[in-house]
């Protein structure tokens, strides 16, 4: 069965304390892996797309990487404004996205 | 920037009512999607559409229908609302390409309560 699992469910960091979020997947025919950020009461906001193992993308304090079985979202020196829920989703050939349940990140000053 | 607009942020309806949720996108995207988001369950796909008048069932279509009469508009219909359809409903759109996949862009959601 196709599945996307994110860990941890929740993560609390101090400002400046770097860490990583994990997204592991078991799908055949992966067409792309997407990372989104979701703030409370808002829709998901697109961050990155990764297409093949070894690919990396960066945006400000965020860096996403992809292997054949998982993706990591690395957060370097986070700030309180990075607090949000981060969602991972994969796209199979010919189908819509399969979402993980998300990791809720809280960064305190 | 892509703009996906959902007609209501909050909606309260009664059991048995027929409920319409509207979504409009302004970027001429071919693909449109309806999800519901529940705590502990994440986003689940209800229906999607790859073109006008075309629809495909997602993972949880029971109790819902959709309409896509114009390219920019995708409507979700709850035929006879029930309390277990209380949820956050999210609409998304994306461009159709023959090659690499483009991300879906989301609206801010409609929080629907069925009493």
mmCIF file of C-alpha atoms in Angstrom, chain A residues 4-48:
data_model
loop_
_atom_site.group_PDB
_atom_site.id
_atom_site.type_symbol
_atom_site.label_atom_id
_atom_site.label_comp_id
_atom_site.label_asym_id
_atom_site.label_seq_id
_atom_site.Cartn_x
_atom_site.Cartn_y
_atom_site.Cartn_z
ATOM 1 C CA UNK A 4 3.752 8.619 3.364
ATOM 2 C CA UNK A 5 4.924 8.829 6.992
ATOM 3 C CA UNK A 6 6.241 11.962 8.645
ATOM 4 C CA UNK A 7 8.222 12.090 11.879
ATOM 5 C CA UNK A 8 8.219 13.388 14.462
ATOM 6 C CA UNK A 9 4.563 14.421 14.815
ATOM 7 C CA UNK A 10 5.636 17.444 16.848
ATOM 8 C CA UNK A 11 8.969 19.147 17.404
ATOM 9 C CA UNK A 12 9.869 21.900 19.848
ATOM 10 C CA UNK A 13 13.080 23.851 19.262
ATOM 11 C CA UNK A 14 14.806 26.804 20.784
ATOM 12 C CA UNK A 15 15.606 29.662 18.451
ATOM 13 C CA UNK A 16 18.872 28.836 16.684
ATOM 14 C CA UNK A 17 18.657 25.089 17.417
ATOM 15 C CA UNK A 18 18.952 23.313 14.048
ATOM 16 C CA UNK A 19 17.098 20.069 13.349
ATOM 17 C CA UNK A 20 15.539 17.900 10.634
ATOM 18 C CA UNK A 21 12.071 16.651 9.774
ATOM 19 C CA UNK A 22 11.661 13.278 8.101
ATOM 20 C CA UNK A 23 9.300 12.081 5.379
ATOM 21 C CA UNK A 24 9.521 8.405 4.443
ATOM 22 C CA UNK A 25 7.482 6.958 1.601
ATOM 23 C CA UNK A 26 6.602 3.610 0.092
ATOM 24 C CA UNK A 27 5.202 4.290 -3.368
ATOM 25 C CA UNK A 28 6.012 2.849 -6.735
ATOM 26 C CA UNK A 29 6.467 5.103 -9.704
ATOM 27 C CA UNK A 30 7.342 8.262 -7.775
ATOM 28 C CA UNK A 31 6.891 11.329 -9.997
ATOM 29 C CA UNK A 32 7.797 13.969 -7.415
ATOM 30 C CA UNK A 33 7.953 14.800 -3.710
ATOM 31 C CA UNK A 34 6.547 18.087 -2.433
ATOM 32 C CA UNK A 35 7.042 20.003 0.817
ATOM 33 C CA UNK A 36 4.441 22.471 2.064
ATOM 34 C CA UNK A 37 4.165 24.768 5.050
ATOM 35 C CA UNK A 38 0.794 25.324 6.724
ATOM 36 C CA UNK A 39 0.040 28.062 9.234
ATOM 37 C CA UNK A 40 -3.006 27.763 11.544
ATOM 38 C CA UNK A 41 -6.225 28.632 9.733
ATOM 39 C CA UNK A 42 -4.515 28.791 6.343
ATOM 40 C CA UNK A 43 -4.086 26.510 3.372
ATOM 41 C CA UNK A 44 -0.762 24.770 2.674
ATOM 42 C CA UNK A 45 1.878 26.956 1.051
ATOM 43 C CA UNK A 46 4.224 25.336 -1.455
ATOM 44 C CA UNK A 47 7.926 25.187 -0.506
ATOM 45 C CA UNK A 48 9.840 22.678 -2.672
#
